[in-house]
Amino acid sequence: MIVTTAQLFQEAYGRYAVGAYNINNMEQALGLFQGHIEAQAPFIIQLSKGARKYANARVLEAIIRAVESEYPEAIFAVHLDHGDEQTCYDCIDSGFYSSVMIDASHETFAENVAITRRVVERAHAKGISVESELGMLGGVEEDIKVDEKHAMLTDPDEAQAFVEASGCDSLAVAIGTSHGAYKFAGSQGLHFDRIEAIQAALPGFPLVMHGSSSVPQSEVQRINAAGGALNPNAKGVDDSQFGRAAKLGVTKVNIDTDGRLVWTRVHREFFRDHPEGFDFRTPGKEYVKAYADFIVDKSRKLGSAGHLEEVRAAVM
Ligand code: G3H
Ligand code: 13P
Ligand code: ZN
C-alpha cells in the first residue's frame, strides 16, 4: 500500500526513523520489499533523477508495482529524491508518487522558499507530501558539487522561518553528513548539538538526514580484496546513532551508497571466484538476498522494524 511520507512520519516521529532507500533496478526492488516484509517495517522508496533516467521512470514504476503485487502487505511511500521544480511537477502529475523532494538548497533563502511554496501548492492539491532542503551537505549531490569546506550546517532559526514560509512537510537538514562513501575524516560525525537546536526550533516537525550510509569497513575491504580500488579511509555514519537522532526528530534516513557497496561486493567476489562465469543471474540472486539482509539489519538500527501492523492500523 502506497502512503505519503507525512502519514509515515506521523507514526514514527520521536520514536523511530523510516529508512528511505534509492533504487535503480529490479534486484534492488525485490530485496527492498523482501527485507522490509521480513523486518515488518514501513519504508520509503526513493527515485532520483538519475534513476529515472537510467531505468526509465515508467519502467521503474512498473517494476515497483509488480513487486508490490508479490508483497501486498508492504506499506511504503514513493518519493522523488533531490527533484528540481519541473521533475517535481512531472512526479506530482504522474499519479504514482506520494511524496516529492524539491531541492533548491543551492538557491538563496528567498528563492528556496518561493520554489518550495510553488511545489507545495501543486503537491498538496493532490495529497502529496513535500520535503525541502535548507543548508548544504558536503560531497557530490546529483550534478551540484559542493566543496567540503563550504558545507554549511542548517541554522535552526532559519529552519523555523523556512518551514513556516514554505509550508513543506519535512525538512532535509545539514547536520554533518554528506553524500557518497567519503563522509568523515578522523573523529568527525553527526552534530547532535545542531540537531537538538533544530528540534527545539521546530518541535514535532520531521527532519530528514541525507547522506546516512554507514560505509562499513568490512564491505570496503571485501570489495578491495576482490579487485576494487575504493579509498580504504572511506567512512560513513555510525548507524548505532540512528536511535539517538530519531528521538531528536530525525524521522527519515536516506541510504543509497551502502546498497551500491553490497552490489559491488557481491558481484566482484562472484566474478573473482568464478572467472569462467557469465550468467549474471547467479550473483543477481545472491545480491537480492544480501540486500534484503542488509535492509533487515538497517530496519532494526532505525527502530522501524516491527512497526508495520501498527502503521497499517493508523493509516487504514
Ligand atoms: O543523493 C543522491 C543519491 O545518492 C542519488 O544518487 O543521483 O546517482 O541516483 P544518483
Ligand atoms: P548516501 O550517499 O549516504 O547513501 O546518501 C544518500 C542520500 O542522501 C540520497 O538522497
Ligand atoms: Zn540526498
mmCIF file of C-alpha atoms and ligand atoms in Angstrom:
data_model
loop_
_atom_site.group_PDB
_atom_site.id
_atom_site.type_symbol
_atom_site.label_atom_id
_atom_site.label_comp_id
_atom_site.label_asym_id
_atom_site.label_seq_id
_atom_site.Cartn_x
_atom_site.Cartn_y
_atom_site.Cartn_z
ATOM 1 C CA MET A 1 0.000 0.000 0.000
ATOM 2 C CA ILE A 2 1.407 3.352 -1.020
ATOM 3 C CA VAL A 3 1.043 6.044 1.657
ATOM 4 C CA THR A 4 2.511 9.526 1.978
ATOM 5 C CA THR A 5 5.699 10.252 3.864
ATOM 6 C CA ALA A 6 3.617 12.575 6.092
ATOM 7 C CA GLN A 7 1.493 9.584 7.160
ATOM 8 C CA LEU A 8 4.602 7.539 7.947
ATOM 9 C CA PHE A 9 6.178 10.415 9.877
ATOM 10 C CA GLN A 10 3.103 10.962 11.990
ATOM 11 C CA GLU A 11 3.534 7.458 13.391
ATOM 12 C CA ALA A 12 7.312 7.468 13.586
ATOM 13 C CA TYR A 13 8.174 10.924 14.907
ATOM 14 C CA GLY A 14 10.357 10.861 18.012
ATOM 15 C CA ARG A 15 10.156 7.052 18.249
ATOM 16 C CA TYR A 16 11.994 5.670 15.241
ATOM 17 C CA ALA A 17 13.232 6.717 11.801
ATOM 18 C CA VAL A 18 11.903 5.422 8.485
ATOM 19 C CA GLY A 19 14.549 4.173 6.049
ATOM 20 C CA ALA A 20 14.499 5.832 2.622
ATOM 21 C CA TYR A 21 16.384 3.799 0.028
ATOM 22 C CA ASN A 22 17.375 4.760 -3.510
ATOM 23 C CA ILE A 23 16.735 2.040 -6.031
ATOM 24 C CA ASN A 24 17.541 1.738 -9.719
ATOM 25 C CA ASN A 25 16.610 -1.777 -10.798
ATOM 26 C CA MET A 26 14.548 -4.910 -10.305
ATOM 27 C CA GLU A 27 17.025 -6.635 -7.989
ATOM 28 C CA GLN A 28 17.004 -3.712 -5.578
ATOM 29 C CA ALA A 29 13.197 -3.541 -5.664
ATOM 30 C CA LEU A 30 12.931 -7.261 -4.835
ATOM 31 C CA GLY A 31 15.464 -7.058 -1.998
ATOM 32 C CA LEU A 32 13.855 -3.911 -0.610
ATOM 33 C CA PHE A 33 10.390 -5.445 -0.348
ATOM 34 C CA GLN A 34 11.652 -8.823 0.889
ATOM 35 C CA GLY A 35 13.770 -7.221 3.598
ATOM 36 C CA HIS A 36 11.005 -4.933 4.828
ATOM 37 C CA ILE A 37 8.466 -7.726 4.992
ATOM 38 C CA GLU A 38 10.919 -9.845 6.946
ATOM 39 C CA ALA A 39 11.598 -6.897 9.282
ATOM 40 C CA GLN A 40 7.895 -5.930 9.389
ATOM 41 C CA ALA A 41 8.890 -2.325 8.738
ATOM 42 C CA PRO A 42 7.338 0.540 6.755
ATOM 43 C CA PHE A 43 9.731 2.163 4.273
ATOM 44 C CA ILE A 44 10.301 4.828 1.632
ATOM 45 C CA ILE A 45 11.379 4.078 -1.935
ATOM 46 C CA GLN A 46 13.416 6.942 -3.341
ATOM 47 C CA LEU A 47 13.840 7.518 -7.044
ATOM 48 C CA SER A 48 16.433 10.064 -8.099
ATOM 49 C CA LYS A 49 16.505 11.945 -11.382
ATOM 50 C CA GLY A 50 19.467 9.702 -12.283
ATOM 51 C CA ALA A 51 17.467 6.546 -11.542
ATOM 52 C CA ARG A 52 14.520 7.811 -13.584
ATOM 53 C CA LYS A 53 16.877 8.412 -16.492
ATOM 54 C CA TYR A 54 18.820 5.158 -16.107
ATOM 55 C CA ALA A 55 15.900 2.746 -15.847
ATOM 56 C CA ASN A 56 13.238 4.959 -17.428
ATOM 57 C CA ALA A 57 10.660 6.386 -14.997
ATOM 58 C CA ARG A 58 7.833 4.250 -16.410
ATOM 59 C CA VAL A 59 9.888 1.070 -16.235
ATOM 60 C CA LEU A 60 10.763 1.813 -12.593
ATOM 61 C CA GLU A 61 7.101 2.391 -11.816
ATOM 62 C CA ALA A 62 6.130 -0.897 -13.487
ATOM 63 C CA ILE A 63 8.827 -2.767 -11.550
ATOM 64 C CA ILE A 64 7.668 -1.318 -8.229
ATOM 65 C CA ARG A 65 4.001 -2.025 -8.935
ATOM 66 C CA ALA A 66 4.824 -5.601 -9.987
ATOM 67 C CA VAL A 67 6.975 -6.269 -6.925
ATOM 68 C CA GLU A 68 4.280 -4.757 -4.696
ATOM 69 C CA SER A 69 1.775 -7.229 -6.132
ATOM 70 C CA GLU A 70 4.094 -10.002 -4.851
ATOM 71 C CA TYR A 71 4.243 -8.371 -1.389
ATOM 72 C CA PRO A 72 0.773 -6.844 -0.940
ATOM 73 C CA GLU A 73 1.264 -6.428 2.809
ATOM 74 C CA ALA A 74 4.049 -3.843 2.323
ATOM 75 C CA ILE A 75 3.419 -0.234 3.389
ATOM 76 C CA PHE A 76 5.644 2.358 1.749
ATOM 77 C CA ALA A 77 5.898 5.822 0.226
ATOM 78 C CA VAL A 78 7.176 6.515 -3.292
ATOM 79 C CA HIS A 79 9.372 9.589 -3.143
ATOM 80 C CA LEU A 80 11.284 11.695 -5.679
ATOM 81 C CA ASP A 81 14.807 12.293 -4.330
ATOM 82 C CA HIS A 82 16.530 15.661 -4.981
ATOM 83 C CA GLY A 83 13.999 16.902 -7.500
ATOM 84 C CA ASP A 84 14.137 20.141 -9.440
ATOM 85 C CA GLU A 85 10.887 22.052 -9.877
ATOM 86 C CA GLN A 86 9.912 20.535 -13.226
ATOM 87 C CA THR A 87 10.692 16.962 -12.140
ATOM 88 C CA CYS A 88 8.551 17.535 -9.026
ATOM 89 C CA TYR A 89 5.642 18.556 -11.273
ATOM 90 C CA ASP A 90 6.185 15.522 -13.523
ATOM 91 C CA CYS A 91 6.052 13.235 -10.481
ATOM 92 C CA ILE A 92 3.057 15.025 -8.925
ATOM 93 C CA ASP A 93 1.172 14.677 -12.215
ATOM 94 C CA SER A 94 2.206 11.040 -12.721
ATOM 95 C CA GLY A 95 -0.248 9.731 -10.127
ATOM 96 C CA PHE A 96 2.408 7.330 -8.801
ATOM 97 C CA TYR A 97 4.481 9.346 -6.347
ATOM 98 C CA SER A 98 3.144 10.039 -2.859
ATOM 99 C CA SER A 99 5.982 12.370 -1.930
ATOM 100 C CA VAL A 100 8.498 14.637 -3.651
ATOM 101 C CA MET A 101 11.664 16.388 -2.596
ATOM 102 C CA ILE A 102 12.271 19.823 -4.033
ATOM 103 C CA ASP A 103 15.955 20.568 -3.680
ATOM 104 C CA ALA A 104 16.535 24.282 -4.149
ATOM 105 C CA SER A 105 19.063 24.427 -1.310
ATOM 106 C CA HIS A 106 21.666 25.912 -3.664
ATOM 107 C CA GLU A 107 19.409 28.962 -4.242
ATOM 108 C CA THR A 108 19.097 31.976 -1.941
ATOM 109 C CA PHE A 109 16.832 31.573 1.090
ATOM 110 C CA ALA A 110 14.072 33.665 -0.530
ATOM 111 C CA GLU A 111 14.256 31.772 -3.809
ATOM 112 C CA ASN A 112 14.308 28.414 -1.996
ATOM 113 C CA VAL A 113 11.150 29.459 -0.110
ATOM 114 C CA ALA A 114 9.424 30.647 -3.298
ATOM 115 C CA ILE A 115 10.198 27.489 -5.290
ATOM 116 C CA THR A 116 9.234 25.208 -2.389
ATOM 117 C CA ARG A 117 5.980 27.141 -1.884
ATOM 118 C CA ARG A 118 5.014 26.605 -5.544
ATOM 119 C CA VAL A 119 5.742 22.872 -5.345
ATOM 120 C CA VAL A 120 3.835 22.590 -2.040
ATOM 121 C CA GLU A 121 0.751 24.174 -3.608
ATOM 122 C CA ARG A 122 0.732 21.758 -6.540
ATOM 123 C CA ALA A 123 1.571 18.718 -4.365
ATOM 124 C CA HIS A 124 -0.860 19.392 -1.541
ATOM 125 C CA ALA A 125 -3.696 19.859 -4.034
ATOM 126 C CA LYS A 126 -3.164 16.159 -4.803
ATOM 127 C CA GLY A 127 -2.482 14.989 -1.246
ATOM 128 C CA ILE A 128 1.252 14.549 -1.912
ATOM 129 C CA SER A 129 3.894 15.349 0.739
ATOM 130 C CA VAL A 130 6.843 17.674 0.124
ATOM 131 C CA GLU A 131 10.366 17.518 1.516
ATOM 132 C CA SER A 132 12.614 20.532 1.058
ATOM 133 C CA GLU A 133 16.250 21.194 1.977
ATOM 134 C CA LEU A 134 17.965 24.002 3.810
ATOM 135 C CA GLY A 135 21.705 24.197 4.338
ATOM 136 C CA MET A 136 24.369 22.457 2.320
ATOM 137 C CA LEU A 137 25.680 18.960 2.664
ATOM 138 C CA GLY A 138 29.275 18.322 1.624
ATOM 139 C CA GLY A 139 30.214 15.983 -1.213
ATOM 140 C CA VAL A 140 28.559 15.410 -4.549
ATOM 141 C CA GLU A 141 24.825 15.886 -4.861
ATOM 142 C CA GLU A 142 23.396 14.897 -8.239
ATOM 143 C CA ASP A 143 25.005 17.417 -10.615
ATOM 144 C CA ILE A 144 25.762 20.072 -7.976
ATOM 145 C CA LYS A 145 29.228 19.918 -6.452
ATOM 146 C CA VAL A 146 29.537 21.473 -3.028
ATOM 147 C CA ASP A 147 33.041 21.893 -1.786
ATOM 148 C CA GLU A 148 33.534 20.161 1.572
ATOM 149 C CA LYS A 149 34.835 23.273 3.245
ATOM 150 C CA HIS A 150 31.813 25.301 2.206
ATOM 151 C CA ALA A 151 29.359 22.746 3.522
ATOM 152 C CA MET A 152 27.078 24.678 5.816
ATOM 153 C CA LEU A 153 25.128 23.282 8.726
ATOM 154 C CA THR A 154 21.459 24.289 8.826
ATOM 155 C CA ASP A 155 20.732 27.307 11.010
ATOM 156 C CA PRO A 156 17.873 26.497 13.481
ATOM 157 C CA ASP A 157 16.200 29.930 13.292
ATOM 158 C CA GLU A 158 16.347 29.910 9.504
ATOM 159 C CA ALA A 159 14.900 26.394 9.512
ATOM 160 C CA GLN A 160 11.939 27.556 11.586
ATOM 161 C CA ALA A 161 11.328 30.545 9.307
ATOM 162 C CA PHE A 162 11.752 28.385 6.205
ATOM 163 C CA VAL A 163 9.192 25.793 7.267
ATOM 164 C CA GLU A 164 6.670 28.440 8.192
ATOM 165 C CA ALA A 165 7.089 30.364 4.937
ATOM 166 C CA SER A 166 7.295 27.392 2.570
ATOM 167 C CA GLY A 167 4.677 25.043 4.031
ATOM 168 C CA CYS A 168 6.834 21.951 3.418
ATOM 169 C CA ASP A 169 6.033 18.728 5.316
ATOM 170 C CA SER A 170 9.583 17.720 6.208
ATOM 171 C CA LEU A 171 12.990 19.338 6.033
ATOM 172 C CA ALA A 172 16.349 17.928 4.966
ATOM 173 C CA VAL A 173 18.932 19.461 7.252
ATOM 174 C CA ALA A 174 22.701 19.670 7.045
ATOM 175 C CA ILE A 175 23.933 18.157 10.320
ATOM 176 C CA GLY A 176 27.364 16.909 9.346
ATOM 177 C CA THR A 177 26.676 14.200 6.768
ATOM 178 C CA SER A 178 27.462 14.217 3.063
ATOM 179 C CA HIS A 179 26.595 12.008 0.116
ATOM 180 C CA GLY A 180 28.798 9.174 -1.070
ATOM 181 C CA ALA A 181 31.403 6.913 0.520
ATOM 182 C CA TYR A 182 33.753 9.530 1.958
ATOM 183 C CA LYS A 183 31.908 11.437 4.637
ATOM 184 C CA PHE A 184 34.114 11.842 7.653
ATOM 185 C CA ALA A 185 37.791 12.085 8.484
ATOM 186 C CA GLY A 186 39.143 11.116 11.911
ATOM 187 C CA SER A 187 36.606 11.507 14.685
ATOM 188 C CA GLN A 188 34.091 13.638 12.780
ATOM 189 C CA GLY A 189 30.464 12.568 12.991
ATOM 190 C CA LEU A 190 26.902 13.778 13.412
ATOM 191 C CA HIS A 191 26.441 17.203 15.001
ATOM 192 C CA PHE A 192 23.988 16.285 17.739
ATOM 193 C CA ASP A 193 24.134 19.749 19.264
ATOM 194 C CA ARG A 194 22.837 21.151 15.963
ATOM 195 C CA ILE A 195 20.097 18.501 15.655
ATOM 196 C CA GLU A 196 18.943 19.351 19.184
ATOM 197 C CA ALA A 197 18.861 23.066 18.375
ATOM 198 C CA ILE A 198 16.865 22.467 15.180
ATOM 199 C CA GLN A 199 14.381 20.272 17.059
ATOM 200 C CA ALA A 200 13.986 22.969 19.692
ATOM 201 C CA ALA A 201 13.176 25.489 16.937
ATOM 202 C CA LEU A 202 10.834 23.062 15.155
ATOM 203 C CA PRO A 203 9.278 20.818 17.795
ATOM 204 C CA GLY A 204 7.341 17.884 16.336
ATOM 205 C CA PHE A 205 8.469 18.644 12.775
ATOM 206 C CA PRO A 206 10.028 15.730 10.809
ATOM 207 C CA LEU A 207 13.683 16.214 9.912
ATOM 208 C CA VAL A 208 15.449 14.309 7.142
ATOM 209 C CA MET A 209 19.029 13.114 7.259
ATOM 210 C CA HIS A 210 20.604 12.734 3.824
ATOM 211 C CA GLY A 211 23.957 11.043 3.347
ATOM 212 C CA SER A 212 23.246 8.414 6.022
ATOM 213 C CA SER A 213 25.108 5.412 4.634
ATOM 214 C CA SER A 214 27.429 3.692 7.100
ATOM 215 C CA VAL A 215 30.049 2.635 4.534
ATOM 216 C CA PRO A 216 31.009 -0.477 6.549
ATOM 217 C CA GLN A 217 34.767 -1.069 6.666
ATOM 218 C CA SER A 218 34.164 -4.772 6.056
ATOM 219 C CA GLU A 219 32.399 -4.038 2.748
ATOM 220 C CA VAL A 220 35.160 -1.689 1.603
ATOM 221 C CA GLN A 221 37.816 -4.269 2.490
ATOM 222 C CA ARG A 222 35.988 -7.116 0.744
ATOM 223 C CA ILE A 223 35.472 -5.002 -2.386
ATOM 224 C CA ASN A 224 39.165 -4.093 -2.462
ATOM 225 C CA ALA A 225 40.213 -7.711 -1.810
ATOM 226 C CA ALA A 226 38.173 -8.679 -4.856
ATOM 227 C CA GLY A 227 39.862 -6.188 -7.188
ATOM 228 C CA GLY A 228 38.213 -2.902 -6.175
ATOM 229 C CA ALA A 229 40.127 0.276 -5.522
ATOM 230 C CA LEU A 230 37.982 2.180 -3.032
ATOM 231 C CA ASN A 231 39.725 4.561 -0.675
ATOM 232 C CA PRO A 232 40.325 2.417 2.441
ATOM 233 C CA ASN A 233 39.704 5.514 4.593
ATOM 234 C CA ALA A 234 36.094 5.703 3.379
ATOM 235 C CA LYS A 235 33.916 6.341 6.404
ATOM 236 C CA GLY A 236 30.187 6.808 6.937
ATOM 237 C CA VAL A 237 27.600 7.419 9.637
ATOM 238 C CA ASP A 238 27.720 5.222 12.724
ATOM 239 C CA ASP A 239 24.338 3.529 12.490
ATOM 240 C CA SER A 240 24.225 2.883 16.227
ATOM 241 C CA GLN A 241 23.475 6.635 16.413
ATOM 242 C CA PHE A 242 20.259 6.416 14.362
ATOM 243 C CA GLY A 243 18.189 5.848 17.508
ATOM 244 C CA ARG A 244 19.520 8.970 19.227
ATOM 245 C CA ALA A 245 18.906 11.035 16.078
ATOM 246 C CA ALA A 246 15.356 9.641 15.759
ATOM 247 C CA LYS A 247 14.488 10.787 19.272
ATOM 248 C CA LEU A 248 15.578 14.290 18.228
ATOM 249 C CA GLY A 249 13.164 14.368 15.285
ATOM 250 C CA VAL A 250 15.207 12.756 12.505
ATOM 251 C CA THR A 251 12.328 10.765 11.019
ATOM 252 C CA LYS A 252 13.673 9.916 7.534
ATOM 253 C CA VAL A 253 17.139 8.481 6.954
ATOM 254 C CA ASN A 254 18.422 8.357 3.358
ATOM 255 C CA ILE A 255 20.581 5.448 2.256
ATOM 256 C CA ASP A 256 21.936 4.843 -1.238
ATOM 257 C CA THR A 257 25.697 4.298 -1.138
ATOM 258 C CA ASP A 258 25.522 1.273 1.210
ATOM 259 C CA GLY A 259 23.229 -0.538 -1.221
ATOM 260 C CA ARG A 260 25.719 0.124 -4.021
ATOM 261 C CA LEU A 261 28.524 -1.285 -1.874
ATOM 262 C CA VAL A 262 26.554 -4.502 -1.290
ATOM 263 C CA TRP A 263 26.031 -4.809 -5.059
ATOM 264 C CA THR A 264 29.711 -4.194 -5.799
ATOM 265 C CA ARG A 265 30.917 -6.644 -3.137
ATOM 266 C CA VAL A 266 28.610 -9.471 -4.264
ATOM 267 C CA HIS A 267 29.429 -9.066 -7.935
ATOM 268 C CA ARG A 268 33.174 -8.534 -7.549
ATOM 269 C CA GLU A 269 33.517 -11.568 -5.271
ATOM 270 C CA PHE A 270 31.373 -13.699 -7.559
ATOM 271 C CA PHE A 271 33.353 -12.956 -10.694
ATOM 272 C CA ARG A 272 36.665 -13.223 -8.836
ATOM 273 C CA ASP A 273 35.669 -16.675 -7.592
ATOM 274 C CA HIS A 274 34.062 -17.742 -10.882
ATOM 275 C CA PRO A 275 36.221 -16.218 -13.609
ATOM 276 C CA GLU A 276 34.619 -18.607 -16.080
ATOM 277 C CA GLY A 277 31.102 -17.392 -15.163
ATOM 278 C CA PHE A 278 28.872 -15.172 -17.260
ATOM 279 C CA ASP A 279 25.353 -15.996 -16.072
ATOM 280 C CA PHE A 280 24.601 -12.799 -14.190
ATOM 281 C CA ARG A 281 21.503 -14.336 -12.620
ATOM 282 C CA THR A 282 23.618 -16.246 -10.106
ATOM 283 C CA PRO A 283 25.188 -13.153 -8.473
ATOM 284 C CA GLY A 284 21.919 -11.295 -9.128
ATOM 285 C CA LYS A 285 20.022 -13.738 -6.909
ATOM 286 C CA GLU A 286 22.741 -13.551 -4.301
ATOM 287 C CA TYR A 287 22.518 -9.759 -4.363
ATOM 288 C CA VAL A 288 18.741 -9.748 -3.796
ATOM 289 C CA LYS A 289 19.264 -11.899 -0.688
ATOM 290 C CA ALA A 290 22.236 -9.839 0.542
ATOM 291 C CA TYR A 291 20.341 -6.560 0.010
ATOM 292 C CA ALA A 292 17.281 -7.954 1.834
ATOM 293 C CA ASP A 293 19.515 -8.987 4.778
ATOM 294 C CA PHE A 294 21.044 -5.510 4.754
ATOM 295 C CA ILE A 295 17.542 -3.960 4.892
ATOM 296 C CA VAL A 296 16.548 -6.135 7.859
ATOM 297 C CA ASP A 297 19.649 -5.023 9.754
ATOM 298 C CA LYS A 298 19.082 -1.326 8.921
ATOM 299 C CA SER A 299 15.404 -1.526 9.944
ATOM 300 C CA ARG A 300 16.471 -2.785 13.363
ATOM 301 C CA LYS A 301 19.027 0.026 13.736
ATOM 302 C CA LEU A 302 16.470 2.640 12.626
ATOM 303 C CA GLY A 303 13.930 1.205 15.047
ATOM 304 C CA SER A 304 11.348 0.828 12.260
ATOM 305 C CA ALA A 305 11.364 -2.992 12.487
ATOM 306 C CA GLY A 306 8.181 -4.443 13.938
ATOM 307 C CA HIS A 307 6.026 -1.347 13.338
ATOM 308 C CA LEU A 308 4.266 -2.483 10.146
ATOM 309 C CA GLU A 309 0.930 -3.550 11.666
ATOM 310 C CA GLU A 310 0.784 -0.503 13.907
ATOM 311 C CA VAL A 311 1.234 1.724 10.848
ATOM 312 C CA ARG A 312 -1.416 -0.250 8.960
ATOM 313 C CA ALA A 313 -3.907 0.278 11.774
ATOM 314 C CA ALA A 314 -3.159 4.019 11.754
ATOM 315 C CA VAL A 315 -3.464 4.573 8.001
ATOM 316 C CA MET A 316 -6.486 2.349 7.270
HETATM 317 O O1 G3H B 1 21.664 11.953 -3.213
HETATM 318 C C1 G3H B 1 21.887 11.312 -4.234
HETATM 319 C C2 G3H B 1 21.516 9.885 -4.284
HETATM 320 O O2 G3H B 1 22.523 9.095 -3.736
HETATM 321 C C3 G3H B 1 21.130 9.502 -5.686
HETATM 322 O O3 G3H B 1 22.240 9.274 -6.485
HETATM 323 O O4 G3H B 1 21.716 10.707 -8.455
HETATM 324 O O5 G3H B 1 23.428 8.874 -8.616
HETATM 325 O O6 G3H B 1 20.983 8.331 -8.450
HETATM 326 P P1 G3H B 1 22.085 9.298 -8.101
HETATM 327 P P1 13P B 2 24.344 8.165 0.937
HETATM 328 O O1 13P B 2 25.259 8.561 -0.158
HETATM 329 O O2 13P B 2 24.985 8.321 2.285
HETATM 330 O O3 13P B 2 23.780 6.800 0.780
HETATM 331 O O4 13P B 2 23.102 9.197 0.937
HETATM 332 C C1 13P B 2 22.021 9.024 0.057
HETATM 333 C C2 13P B 2 21.092 10.194 0.011
HETATM 334 O O5 13P B 2 21.138 11.095 0.822
HETATM 335 C C3 13P B 2 20.086 10.199 -1.050
HETATM 336 O O6 13P B 2 19.329 11.367 -1.066
HETATM 337 ZN ZN ZN B 3 20.405 13.145 -0.609
#
